[in-house]
Amino acid sequence: MIEIVVLAMLAGFIALRLVSVLGRRTGHEEPAGEIVRRSPAEQQTPPRAGSYDLPPAAPLDLPADMSPALKESLNAIAAADPSFDPSRFAEGAKAAYRMILEAFWKGDVAALRDLVSDDIADQFAEAIAAREAEGLTLDNRLVSLEKVEIVAAQLRGAMAEVTLRFDADLVAITRDKAGSVVSGSLSDAVQSHDVWTFSRHTGAADPNWLLIDTDEDA
């Protein structure tokens, strides 16, 4: 099944959780809500002056069936960063999901470094280099993104972290040097259930979020 695709695409790197998740997954529009993107000058931007002297934010309008603990965490993030809005954030995450996956599949390391943390970018670069050394290319396609849901959040000091679950259908194809399919199906889409965490310093002038962790769910 999809695990076979991972092994074919990322031989030698399956021990890396990030690679095993993204290598089997399957926009170039600017993501809504400025979910991700950074320039070198903005990466180390100090907190905004007076950012912690803002009046308390009004409680967020959150779904009634959301857990009290998650509501509390999201409200804490909004209190630290009044511009934070969960609905807008989730919309931006949809675009970020596409952009990151497509950049990885294309082997665009430069684009990935603008979208993910440095540690994850390094792991991406290693996986892409290994794939290219084997003469493998990915012909993946995101067919549909059926659901995006915030499942966890926390505020660690001034660092906000928000975790989302992405339920998607994708076509995952691996080709050899000759262009022949070595794994995957040209006609059948597979289901993907990814859990990604984004992070941002709530006091930074840069409003963008970076991907810092990935996992998969059943």
Coordinates of C-alpha atoms in Angstrom, one line a residue:
M1 CA 0.0 0.0 0.0
I2 CA 1.3 3.6 0.6
E3 CA 4.1 2.3 2.8
I4 CA 5.5 0.6 -0.3
V5 CA 5.6 4.0 -2.0
V6 CA 7.5 5.5 0.9
L7 CA 10.2 2.7 0.8
A8 CA 10.6 3.1 -3.0
M9 CA 10.9 6.9 -2.8
L10 CA 13.0 7.3 0.3
A11 CA 15.1 4.2 0.6
G12 CA 17.7 4.8 3.3
F13 CA 15.7 7.5 5.0
I14 CA 12.6 5.8 6.3
A15 CA 13.8 6.2 9.9
L16 CA 13.0 9.9 9.5
R17 CA 9.4 10.5 10.5
L18 CA 9.1 13.7 8.6
V19 CA 10.3 12.0 5.4
S20 CA 8.2 9.0 5.8
V21 CA 5.1 11.2 6.2
L22 CA 5.8 13.8 3.5
G23 CA 7.5 11.4 1.0
R24 CA 4.2 9.5 0.6
R25 CA 2.0 12.5 0.3
T26 CA 0.8 14.4 -2.1
G27 CA -0.8 26.2 -5.3
H28 CA 1.3 28.4 -5.8
E29 CA -0.9 31.2 -4.6
E30 CA 0.0 33.2 -1.5
P31 CA -1.5 31.3 1.5
A32 CA -4.4 33.1 3.1
G33 CA -3.7 34.3 6.6
E34 CA 0.0 34.5 6.0
I35 CA 0.4 31.0 7.3
V36 CA 4.0 30.7 6.1
R37 CA 6.7 32.4 4.2
R38 CA 9.7 34.3 5.5
S39 CA 12.6 36.3 4.3
P40 CA 16.1 36.0 5.8
A41 CA 15.8 39.4 7.3
E42 CA 12.6 38.5 9.0
Q43 CA 13.6 35.2 10.5
Q44 CA 15.3 36.8 13.6
T45 CA 13.0 39.8 13.9
P46 CA 12.8 40.9 17.6
P47 CA 9.4 41.1 19.3
R48 CA 7.3 44.2 18.6
A49 CA 7.7 47.0 21.2
G50 CA 4.8 47.1 23.5
S51 CA 3.4 43.8 22.2
Y52 CA 2.7 42.5 25.6
D53 CA 1.0 45.7 26.8
L54 CA -2.0 45.2 24.5
P55 CA -5.5 45.0 26.2
P56 CA -7.0 41.5 26.6
A57 CA -8.5 40.2 23.4
A58 CA -12.2 39.3 23.3
P59 CA -12.9 35.5 23.5
L60 CA -12.8 33.8 20.1
D61 CA -16.0 32.6 18.5
L62 CA -15.2 28.9 18.5
P63 CA -17.4 25.9 17.6
A64 CA -19.6 24.7 20.5
D65 CA -18.4 21.1 20.2
M66 CA -14.7 22.1 20.5
S67 CA -13.0 20.7 23.6
P68 CA -12.7 23.2 26.5
A69 CA -8.9 22.7 26.7
L70 CA -8.5 23.5 23.0
K71 CA -10.7 26.6 23.3
E72 CA -8.6 27.8 26.2
S73 CA -5.4 27.3 24.3
L74 CA -6.6 29.1 21.2
N75 CA -7.9 32.0 23.3
A76 CA -4.5 32.2 25.0
I77 CA -2.8 32.5 21.6
A78 CA -5.3 35.2 20.5
A79 CA -4.7 37.1 23.8
A80 CA -0.9 37.1 23.0
D81 CA -1.5 37.9 19.3
P82 CA -4.8 39.7 18.7
S83 CA -4.4 39.2 14.9
F84 CA -4.8 35.4 15.3
D85 CA -8.0 34.0 14.0
P86 CA -8.4 30.2 13.9
S87 CA -10.7 30.1 10.8
R88 CA -8.3 32.3 8.8
F89 CA -5.3 30.3 10.1
A90 CA -6.9 27.0 8.9
E91 CA -7.5 28.5 5.5
G92 CA -3.9 29.5 5.3
A93 CA -2.9 26.0 6.4
K94 CA -4.7 24.5 3.4
A95 CA -2.5 26.5 1.0
A96 CA 0.6 25.8 3.0
Y97 CA -0.1 22.1 2.9
R98 CA -0.2 22.1 -0.9
M99 CA 2.8 24.4 -1.2
I100 CA 5.0 22.3 1.1
L101 CA 4.1 19.0 -0.5
E102 CA 4.5 20.2 -4.0
A103 CA 7.9 21.8 -3.3
F104 CA 9.1 18.5 -1.8
W105 CA 7.9 16.5 -4.7
K106 CA 9.6 18.8 -7.1
G107 CA 12.8 18.8 -5.1
D108 CA 12.6 22.6 -4.6
V109 CA 14.8 22.9 -1.5
A110 CA 15.0 26.7 -1.7
A111 CA 11.2 27.0 -1.6
L112 CA 11.0 24.6 1.3
R113 CA 13.4 26.7 3.4
D114 CA 10.9 29.6 3.3
L115 CA 8.1 27.4 4.5
V116 CA 9.5 25.1 7.3
S117 CA 11.9 25.2 10.2
D118 CA 15.6 24.8 9.6
D119 CA 15.7 21.3 11.0
I120 CA 12.9 20.1 8.8
A121 CA 14.4 21.9 5.8
D122 CA 17.7 20.0 6.3
Q123 CA 15.8 16.7 6.5
F124 CA 14.0 17.5 3.3
A125 CA 17.2 18.4 1.5
E126 CA 18.8 15.0 2.5
A127 CA 15.7 13.1 1.3
I128 CA 15.6 15.0 -2.0
A129 CA 19.4 14.4 -2.5
A130 CA 18.9 10.6 -1.8
R131 CA 16.0 10.4 -4.2
E132 CA 18.0 12.2 -7.0
A133 CA 21.0 9.9 -6.4
E134 CA 18.8 6.9 -7.1
G135 CA 17.4 8.5 -10.2
L136 CA 13.9 8.6 -8.9
T137 CA 11.3 11.3 -9.5
L138 CA 7.9 11.8 -7.9
D139 CA 4.8 12.3 -10.0
N140 CA 2.4 13.0 -7.1
R141 CA -0.8 14.9 -7.2
L142 CA -3.1 16.2 -4.5
V143 CA -6.6 15.2 -5.7
S144 CA -8.6 16.7 -2.9
L145 CA -8.2 18.1 0.6
E146 CA -11.4 16.9 2.2
K147 CA -11.0 18.3 5.7
V148 CA -8.7 20.5 7.7
E149 CA -9.2 20.7 11.5
I150 CA -7.3 22.3 14.3
V151 CA -6.7 19.5 16.8
A152 CA -4.3 21.0 19.3
A153 CA -2.7 24.3 20.3
Q154 CA -0.5 25.6 23.0
L155 CA 1.3 28.8 24.0
R156 CA 4.9 28.2 25.3
G157 CA 5.9 31.5 26.6
A158 CA 5.7 33.7 23.6
M159 CA 5.8 30.8 21.1
A160 CA 2.5 29.7 19.7
E161 CA 2.0 26.2 18.3
V162 CA -1.1 25.1 16.4
T163 CA -1.6 21.5 15.2
L164 CA -4.0 20.6 12.4
R165 CA -5.2 17.3 10.9
F166 CA -5.4 17.2 7.1
D167 CA -7.6 14.5 5.4
A168 CA -6.7 14.3 1.8
D169 CA -6.8 12.1 -1.3
L170 CA -3.7 11.9 -3.5
V171 CA -2.0 10.1 -6.3
A172 CA 1.5 9.0 -5.4
I173 CA 3.7 7.8 -8.3
T174 CA 7.4 7.1 -8.3
R175 CA 9.3 6.9 -11.6
D176 CA 12.8 5.7 -12.5
K177 CA 15.3 7.3 -14.8
A178 CA 13.5 6.0 -17.8
G179 CA 10.2 7.5 -16.6
S180 CA 8.7 4.1 -15.9
V181 CA 6.4 3.7 -12.9
V182 CA 8.2 1.7 -10.2
S183 CA 5.5 2.2 -7.5
G184 CA 2.1 3.7 -7.0
S185 CA -0.9 3.7 -9.3
L186 CA -1.8 6.0 -12.1
S187 CA -5.6 5.5 -11.6
D188 CA -6.1 5.0 -7.9
A189 CA -6.0 7.7 -5.3
V190 CA -5.0 6.9 -1.7
Q191 CA -6.2 8.5 1.5
S192 CA -3.7 10.5 3.6
H193 CA -4.2 11.6 7.2
D194 CA -1.5 14.0 8.2
V195 CA -1.0 15.9 11.5
W196 CA 1.2 19.0 11.1
T197 CA 2.3 21.6 13.7
F198 CA 3.0 25.2 12.9
S199 CA 4.8 27.7 15.1
R200 CA 5.3 31.4 15.5
H201 CA 6.6 33.9 18.0
T202 CA 3.6 35.9 18.9
G203 CA 5.6 39.1 19.5
A204 CA 7.5 39.0 16.3
A205 CA 6.9 41.6 13.5
D206 CA 6.9 38.8 11.0
P207 CA 3.3 37.5 11.0
N208 CA 4.1 34.2 9.3
W209 CA 4.0 30.6 10.7
L210 CA 6.5 27.8 10.0
L211 CA 6.0 24.1 9.9
I212 CA 7.9 22.5 12.8
D213 CA 6.6 19.0 13.0
T214 CA 4.7 16.4 11.1
D215 CA 3.0 13.1 12.0
E216 CA 0.4 10.8 10.6
D217 CA -3.0 9.7 11.9
A218 CA -5.1 6.6 11.3

